[in-house]
Coordinates of C-alpha atoms and ligand atoms in Angstrom, one line a residue:
M1 CA 72.1 261.5 -167.8
A2 CA 73.3 261.7 -164.2
E3 CA 76.2 264.0 -163.5
T4 CA 79.6 262.7 -162.7
I5 CA 81.4 263.7 -159.5
L6 CA 85.1 263.1 -159.2
V7 CA 85.9 262.4 -155.5
T8 CA 89.6 262.3 -154.8
G9 CA 90.9 260.4 -151.8
G10 CA 87.7 258.4 -151.5
C11 CA 89.4 255.4 -149.9
G12 CA 90.4 257.5 -146.9
F13 CA 88.4 258.2 -143.8
I14 CA 86.2 261.1 -144.8
G15 CA 86.1 260.2 -148.5
T16 CA 84.8 256.8 -147.7
N17 CA 82.0 258.2 -145.6
F18 CA 81.3 260.8 -148.3
V19 CA 81.0 258.3 -151.1
R20 CA 78.6 256.3 -149.1
H21 CA 76.6 259.4 -148.2
M22 CA 76.3 260.5 -151.8
L23 CA 75.4 257.1 -153.2
G24 CA 72.8 256.7 -150.5
K25 CA 71.1 259.9 -151.3
Y26 CA 71.6 260.8 -155.0
D27 CA 71.9 259.2 -158.4
Y28 CA 75.3 260.7 -159.4
H29 CA 78.0 258.7 -161.0
I30 CA 81.0 258.8 -158.6
I31 CA 84.5 258.3 -159.8
N32 CA 86.9 257.8 -156.8
L33 CA 90.5 258.6 -157.7
D34 CA 92.8 257.4 -155.0
K35 CA 96.5 256.7 -154.9
L36 CA 96.0 254.1 -152.2
T37 CA 98.7 255.5 -149.8
Y38 CA 99.1 253.9 -146.4
A39 CA 95.9 255.7 -145.5
G40 CA 93.8 254.6 -148.5
N41 CA 92.0 251.3 -148.0
L42 CA 90.0 249.6 -150.8
E43 CA 88.4 247.4 -148.2
N44 CA 86.4 250.5 -147.0
L45 CA 84.2 250.5 -150.1
Q46 CA 84.4 246.8 -151.0
D47 CA 80.6 246.4 -150.6
I48 CA 79.8 249.0 -153.3
T49 CA 82.2 247.9 -156.0
G50 CA 79.4 246.2 -157.8
D51 CA 77.3 249.5 -157.9
D52 CA 77.3 250.7 -161.5
R53 CA 77.1 254.3 -160.3
Y54 CA 80.6 253.9 -158.8
T55 CA 84.0 253.6 -160.4
F56 CA 87.3 253.3 -158.7
V57 CA 90.5 254.6 -160.4
K58 CA 93.9 254.1 -158.8
G59 CA 95.9 257.3 -159.5
D60 CA 97.8 260.2 -158.1
I61 CA 96.5 263.8 -158.2
A62 CA 100.2 264.9 -158.3
D63 CA 100.7 263.0 -161.5
T64 CA 99.2 264.9 -164.5
A65 CA 99.2 261.7 -166.7
D66 CA 96.9 260.0 -164.1
L67 CA 94.6 263.1 -164.3
E68 CA 94.6 263.2 -168.1
R69 CA 93.4 259.6 -168.0
V70 CA 90.6 260.2 -165.6
F71 CA 89.5 263.3 -167.5
E72 CA 89.0 261.4 -170.7
R73 CA 85.5 261.0 -169.2
T74 CA 83.3 264.0 -168.7
I75 CA 83.6 265.2 -165.1
D76 CA 81.0 267.7 -163.9
V77 CA 82.1 268.3 -160.3
I78 CA 85.3 267.7 -158.3
V79 CA 85.4 267.2 -154.5
N80 CA 89.1 267.2 -153.5
F81 CA 89.7 265.1 -150.3
A82 CA 93.0 263.6 -151.4
A83 CA 95.7 264.7 -149.1
E84 CA 98.4 263.6 -146.7
S85 CA 96.4 264.3 -143.6
H86 CA 98.5 263.5 -140.4
V87 CA 100.3 266.3 -138.6
D88 CA 102.8 264.0 -136.9
R89 CA 103.9 262.5 -140.2
S90 CA 104.3 266.0 -141.7
I91 CA 106.7 266.8 -139.0
I92 CA 108.9 263.7 -139.6
D93 CA 108.8 263.9 -143.4
P94 CA 107.0 266.8 -145.1
D95 CA 107.9 266.0 -148.7
A96 CA 104.7 264.0 -149.6
F97 CA 102.6 266.8 -148.1
I98 CA 104.0 269.4 -150.5
K99 CA 103.6 267.0 -153.5
T100 CA 100.1 265.9 -152.8
N101 CA 98.5 268.7 -150.9
I102 CA 100.0 271.6 -152.9
N103 CA 101.1 270.3 -156.3
G104 CA 98.2 267.8 -156.5
T105 CA 95.6 270.5 -155.8
F106 CA 97.2 272.7 -158.4
N107 CA 97.1 270.0 -161.0
L108 CA 93.4 269.4 -160.2
L109 CA 92.6 273.1 -160.4
E110 CA 94.4 273.3 -163.8
M111 CA 92.5 270.3 -165.1
A112 CA 89.2 271.8 -163.9
R113 CA 90.0 275.0 -165.6
K114 CA 90.9 273.3 -168.9
K115 CA 87.8 271.1 -168.8
K116 CA 85.5 273.8 -167.4
V117 CA 84.1 271.7 -164.6
R118 CA 80.9 273.0 -163.1
R119 CA 82.0 273.1 -159.5
F120 CA 85.2 272.5 -157.5
V121 CA 85.0 271.9 -153.7
Q122 CA 88.3 272.0 -151.9
I123 CA 88.2 270.2 -148.6
S124 CA 90.4 272.3 -146.3
T125 CA 90.7 272.3 -142.6
D126 CA 90.4 274.6 -139.5
E127 CA 94.2 274.1 -139.0
V128 CA 94.8 276.8 -141.6
Y129 CA 93.9 279.4 -138.9
G130 CA 96.6 278.3 -136.5
S131 CA 96.0 278.1 -132.8
L132 CA 93.6 279.9 -130.4
G133 CA 94.1 281.2 -126.9
A134 CA 91.6 280.3 -124.1
T135 CA 88.7 282.1 -125.8
G136 CA 87.3 282.9 -129.2
A137 CA 86.6 280.8 -132.3
F138 CA 87.8 280.7 -135.9
R139 CA 85.6 282.6 -138.4
E140 CA 86.0 282.6 -142.1
D141 CA 87.8 286.0 -142.0
T142 CA 90.2 284.9 -139.2
P143 CA 93.8 285.5 -140.6
L144 CA 95.4 282.3 -141.9
A145 CA 98.4 281.3 -139.6
P146 CA 99.3 277.6 -140.1
N147 CA 101.9 276.1 -137.8
S148 CA 102.8 272.6 -139.1
P149 CA 104.0 271.5 -142.5
Y150 CA 100.6 269.8 -142.9
S151 CA 98.6 272.9 -142.2
A152 CA 100.9 275.1 -144.2
S153 CA 100.4 272.8 -147.2
K154 CA 96.7 272.7 -146.8
T155 CA 96.7 276.6 -146.5
S156 CA 98.6 276.8 -149.8
A157 CA 96.1 274.6 -151.5
D158 CA 93.2 276.5 -150.0
I159 CA 94.4 280.0 -151.1
L160 CA 95.4 278.6 -154.5
A161 CA 91.8 277.4 -154.9
I162 CA 90.4 280.8 -154.0
A163 CA 92.9 282.5 -156.4
Y164 CA 91.4 280.4 -159.2
F165 CA 88.0 281.9 -158.4
K166 CA 89.4 285.4 -158.2
T167 CA 91.6 285.2 -161.3
Y168 CA 89.7 282.9 -163.6
G169 CA 86.2 283.1 -162.2
M170 CA 86.3 279.4 -161.6
P171 CA 83.4 278.0 -159.5
V172 CA 85.5 277.1 -156.5
L173 CA 84.3 276.7 -152.9
V174 CA 86.4 275.9 -149.8
T175 CA 85.3 274.1 -146.7
R176 CA 87.3 274.3 -143.4
C177 CA 86.1 271.7 -140.9
S178 CA 87.2 270.9 -137.4
N179 CA 88.4 267.5 -136.1
N180 CA 86.3 264.5 -137.4
Y181 CA 85.6 261.2 -135.6
G182 CA 83.7 258.2 -136.7
P183 CA 84.0 254.9 -138.5
Y184 CA 86.9 254.1 -140.9
Q185 CA 89.4 256.6 -139.4
F186 CA 93.0 255.4 -139.7
P187 CA 94.3 254.4 -136.2
E188 CA 97.1 257.0 -136.2
K189 CA 94.6 259.8 -135.2
L190 CA 93.8 260.5 -131.6
I191 CA 90.4 258.8 -131.2
P192 CA 91.0 255.5 -133.2
L193 CA 94.5 255.3 -131.8
M194 CA 93.2 255.4 -128.3
I195 CA 90.3 253.0 -128.9
T196 CA 92.5 250.4 -130.6
N197 CA 95.4 250.7 -128.2
A198 CA 93.0 250.3 -125.3
L199 CA 91.4 247.2 -126.9
A200 CA 94.9 245.7 -127.4
G201 CA 95.8 246.5 -123.7
M202 CA 98.5 249.0 -124.8
E203 CA 99.4 252.3 -123.3
L204 CA 97.5 255.4 -124.5
P205 CA 100.1 258.1 -125.4
V206 CA 98.9 261.6 -124.5
Y207 CA 101.0 264.5 -125.7
G208 CA 102.2 267.2 -123.3
D209 CA 99.8 268.0 -120.5
G210 CA 96.7 266.6 -122.4
L211 CA 95.0 269.9 -122.1
N212 CA 95.1 270.9 -125.8
V213 CA 91.6 271.4 -127.1
R214 CA 90.0 270.1 -130.3
D215 CA 86.5 270.8 -131.6
W216 CA 84.9 267.5 -132.6
I217 CA 82.3 266.7 -135.3
H218 CA 81.0 263.3 -136.4
V219 CA 82.2 262.5 -139.9
I220 CA 78.6 262.0 -141.2
D221 CA 77.8 265.6 -140.2
H222 CA 80.9 266.8 -142.0
C223 CA 79.7 264.9 -145.1
A224 CA 76.2 266.4 -144.8
A225 CA 77.8 269.9 -144.6
I226 CA 79.9 269.2 -147.7
D227 CA 76.7 268.0 -149.5
L228 CA 75.1 271.4 -148.7
V229 CA 78.1 273.4 -149.8
L230 CA 78.3 271.4 -153.1
H231 CA 74.6 271.9 -153.9
R232 CA 73.8 275.3 -152.3
G233 CA 77.1 277.1 -151.6
E234 CA 78.1 280.3 -153.3
D235 CA 81.1 280.3 -155.7
G236 CA 84.2 281.8 -154.2
N237 CA 83.1 281.3 -150.7
V238 CA 84.7 279.7 -147.7
Y239 CA 82.5 277.7 -145.2
N240 CA 83.7 276.8 -141.7
I241 CA 82.1 273.5 -140.5
G242 CA 81.9 272.4 -136.9
A243 CA 79.6 271.0 -134.3
G244 CA 80.7 273.1 -131.3
K245 CA 82.0 270.2 -129.2
E246 CA 85.3 271.5 -127.7
K247 CA 87.1 268.9 -125.6
T248 CA 90.5 268.5 -124.1
N249 CA 92.5 265.5 -125.3
I250 CA 92.6 264.0 -121.8
D251 CA 88.8 264.2 -121.5
I252 CA 88.5 262.4 -124.9
V253 CA 91.0 259.7 -123.7
R254 CA 89.1 259.2 -120.4
L255 CA 85.8 259.0 -122.3
V256 CA 87.2 256.2 -124.5
L257 CA 88.4 254.3 -121.5
E258 CA 85.1 254.8 -119.7
I259 CA 83.1 253.5 -122.7
L260 CA 85.3 250.5 -123.0
G261 CA 85.5 249.9 -119.2
R262 CA 89.3 249.9 -119.2
P263 CA 91.5 251.4 -116.5
E264 CA 93.0 255.0 -116.5
S265 CA 96.3 253.4 -115.6
L266 CA 96.7 252.8 -119.4
I267 CA 97.2 256.5 -119.9
R268 CA 100.9 257.6 -120.4
Y269 CA 101.9 261.3 -120.8
V270 CA 104.6 261.5 -123.5
K271 CA 106.7 264.2 -125.0
D272 CA 104.7 266.9 -126.7
R273 CA 104.2 267.3 -130.5
P274 CA 106.6 270.1 -131.8
G275 CA 104.6 273.3 -132.6
H276 CA 101.5 271.7 -131.1
D277 CA 98.5 274.0 -131.6
R278 CA 96.8 274.6 -128.2
R279 CA 93.2 275.1 -129.1
Y280 CA 90.8 274.9 -132.0
A281 CA 87.2 276.1 -132.0
I282 CA 85.0 276.7 -135.0
D283 CA 82.4 279.4 -135.5
S284 CA 80.1 277.8 -138.0
G285 CA 77.6 280.6 -138.0
K286 CA 77.9 281.3 -141.7
I287 CA 77.0 277.7 -142.9
T288 CA 74.2 277.6 -140.3
K289 CA 72.7 280.9 -141.4
N290 CA 73.3 280.8 -145.1
L291 CA 72.9 277.1 -145.9
G292 CA 70.8 275.8 -142.9
F293 CA 73.5 273.4 -141.6
R294 CA 72.7 271.7 -138.3
P295 CA 74.8 268.8 -137.0
S296 CA 72.7 265.8 -136.2
V297 CA 74.9 263.5 -134.1
D298 CA 74.9 263.9 -130.3
F299 CA 78.6 263.8 -129.2
A300 CA 78.2 261.2 -126.4
E301 CA 76.1 258.9 -128.6
G302 CA 78.5 259.4 -131.6
M303 CA 81.5 258.5 -129.5
R304 CA 79.7 255.4 -128.1
Q305 CA 78.8 254.3 -131.7
T306 CA 82.3 255.0 -132.9
V307 CA 83.9 252.9 -130.1
Q308 CA 81.4 250.2 -130.9
W309 CA 82.4 250.3 -134.6
Y310 CA 86.0 249.6 -133.7
V311 CA 85.0 246.8 -131.3
E312 CA 82.9 245.2 -134.1
N313 CA 85.5 245.8 -136.8
K314 CA 88.6 244.4 -135.1
G315 CA 89.7 242.7 -138.3
W316 CA 89.7 246.1 -140.1
W317 CA 92.2 247.8 -137.8
E318 CA 94.2 244.7 -136.9
R319 CA 95.0 244.3 -140.6
I320 CA 96.2 247.9 -140.6
K321 CA 98.2 247.7 -137.4
T322 CA 100.9 245.4 -138.9
G323 CA 104.0 245.9 -141.0
A324 CA 104.6 249.5 -142.0
Y325 CA 102.2 250.7 -139.3
L326 CA 104.3 249.1 -136.6
D327 CA 107.5 250.7 -138.0
Y328 CA 105.7 254.1 -137.9
Y329 CA 104.5 253.5 -134.4
E330 CA 108.0 252.6 -133.2
K331 CA 109.5 255.7 -134.9
M332 CA 106.8 258.0 -133.6
Y333 CA 106.3 256.7 -130.0
G334 CA 109.4 254.5 -129.4
N335 CA 111.6 257.2 -127.7
R336 CA 108.8 259.5 -126.5
Ligands
NAD1 P1 93.0 260.2 -144.9 O1 94.4 260.3 -144.6 O2 92.2 259.2 -144.1 O3 92.7 259.9 -146.4 C1 93.4 260.5 -147.4 C2 93.1 259.7 -148.7 O4 93.7 260.4 -149.8 C3 93.6 258.3 -148.7 O5 92.7 257.4 -149.3 C4 94.9 258.4 -149.6 O6 95.2 257.2 -150.3 C5 94.5 259.5 -150.6 N1 95.6 260.1 -151.2 C6 96.7 260.6 -150.6 N2 97.6 261.1 -151.5 C7 96.9 261.1 -152.7 C8 97.3 261.4 -154.0 N3 98.5 262.0 -154.2 N4 96.5 261.2 -155.0 C9 95.3 260.6 -154.8 N5 94.9 260.2 -153.6 C10 95.7 260.4 -152.5 O7 92.4 261.7 -144.7 P2 91.0 262.2 -144.1 O8 91.1 262.3 -142.6 O9 89.9 261.4 -144.7 O10 90.9 263.7 -144.7 C11 90.4 263.9 -146.0 C12 90.5 265.4 -146.3 O11 89.8 266.1 -145.3 C13 91.9 265.9 -146.3 O12 92.1 266.8 -147.3 C14 92.1 266.6 -144.9 O13 93.0 267.6 -145.0 C15 90.7 267.1 -144.7 N6 90.2 267.3 -143.3 C16 90.3 266.2 -142.4 C17 89.8 266.4 -141.1 C18 89.9 265.3 -140.1 O14 89.6 265.5 -139.0 N7 90.3 264.1 -140.5 C19 89.3 267.6 -140.8 C20 89.2 268.6 -141.7 C21 89.6 268.4 -143.0
DAU2 O1 91.3 270.1 -137.1 C1 91.3 269.4 -138.3 C2 92.5 268.4 -138.4 O2 92.3 267.4 -137.4 C3 92.6 267.8 -139.8 O3 92.9 268.8 -140.7 C4 93.7 266.7 -139.7 O4 93.8 266.1 -141.0 C5 93.4 265.7 -138.7 O5 94.5 264.8 -138.6 C6 93.3 266.5 -137.3 O6 94.5 267.0 -136.8 P1 95.0 267.0 -135.3 O7 96.4 267.1 -135.2 O8 94.1 267.8 -134.5 O9 94.5 265.4 -135.0 P2 95.2 264.2 -134.2 O10 94.2 263.1 -134.1 O11 96.6 263.9 -134.8 O12 95.5 264.8 -132.8 C7 94.4 265.4 -132.0 C8 94.9 265.9 -130.7 O13 95.4 264.7 -129.9 C9 96.1 266.8 -130.9 O14 96.1 267.8 -129.9 C10 97.4 265.9 -130.6 C11 96.8 264.8 -129.6 N1 97.4 263.5 -129.7 C12 97.4 262.9 -130.9 C13 97.9 261.6 -131.1 C14 97.9 260.9 -132.4 C15 97.9 262.9 -128.6 O15 97.8 263.4 -127.5 N2 98.4 261.6 -128.7 C16 98.5 261.0 -129.9 O16 99.0 259.8 -129.9

């Protein structure tokens, strides 16, 4: 019988792409446990709901009763994507970040320990390393120095996961990836926010001087790297994941406008994010050397395809950019 993988947060951006990747390549049974927060969208995987290798369960990783219910079935592997993921929201209201990212991961680790799952992959982030100066890159042994409530909560989960390997010998692995872009990303994050605002003829709010640097990877390359870690990674190890595409925010925004053929007059510099990390850059030498990881998507082409996806899926983001989203936007950008 095929093994069962519990994917948490599978209705979010990366989880959606990962579920598709796995069903396209393997014969596993995938259980997608998702709370369906503002960021979780059932529409993302609507077309595979009839696939008998796929089961959706609405539930909260921070709620042990929900986990007990899911674990009535045999789960072989856990890939934990479920998280509150947006730095700006963590600055306004960190509470859910602590509950989901820390307590939720703890509950999952405990359940995995009790049920003796074969493998536990914790999806962490390069933000655990904090901020870089003008040179250098994060390695797996770079000291952890998170700066936002989001990154602090992800760091807590990440080191808790490693502690379960060290203390209980649990088969835990941790991935720390850089900034993702691609289809199905919620339009609160830089790239989809800029694309959808530009398409709607709205201003593009650039924080501070626009010279903060992020290191971009296409989401399908991130999913391929997780697949490698899941199948070939070594227990107790951390793997950085990146594609070596460092860009300033203003260059990203200009590129989006250029692809869409919209004017740069839409750009508006706004008040900076508090505690804004200046630069991220990932050294992914370990996963390259040990697991043979090679990103496959060319950045310029990946960006063109991503912009095209948002052009072709206007209904998807227009349905999101209503109601609670508009309240969030007003609160976040209204007085900036
Ligand atoms: P997302 O916000 O798009 O999706 C998060 C998903 O988790 C949503 O479907 C949401 O409903 C679900 N969720 C939230 N709280 C939950 C809970 N308590 N129980 C069950 N489900 C819950 O996030 P994303 O961008 O897809 O990120 C996925 C993971 O990857 C996160 O752990 C994030 O920290 C990590 N990560 C993201 C990036 C990036 O660039 N987006 C980079 C590196 C790592
Ligand atoms: O590095 C990995 C992380 O990347 C993930 O762990 C997070 O889940 C993910 O949200 C992302 O965090 P960032 O804070 O880097 O992403 P965000 O898209 O929010 O912002 C990217 C950069 O763009 C950052 O320097 C802030 C800036 N920005 C963002 C928004 C939303 C703007 O200038 N204007 C904006 O409106």
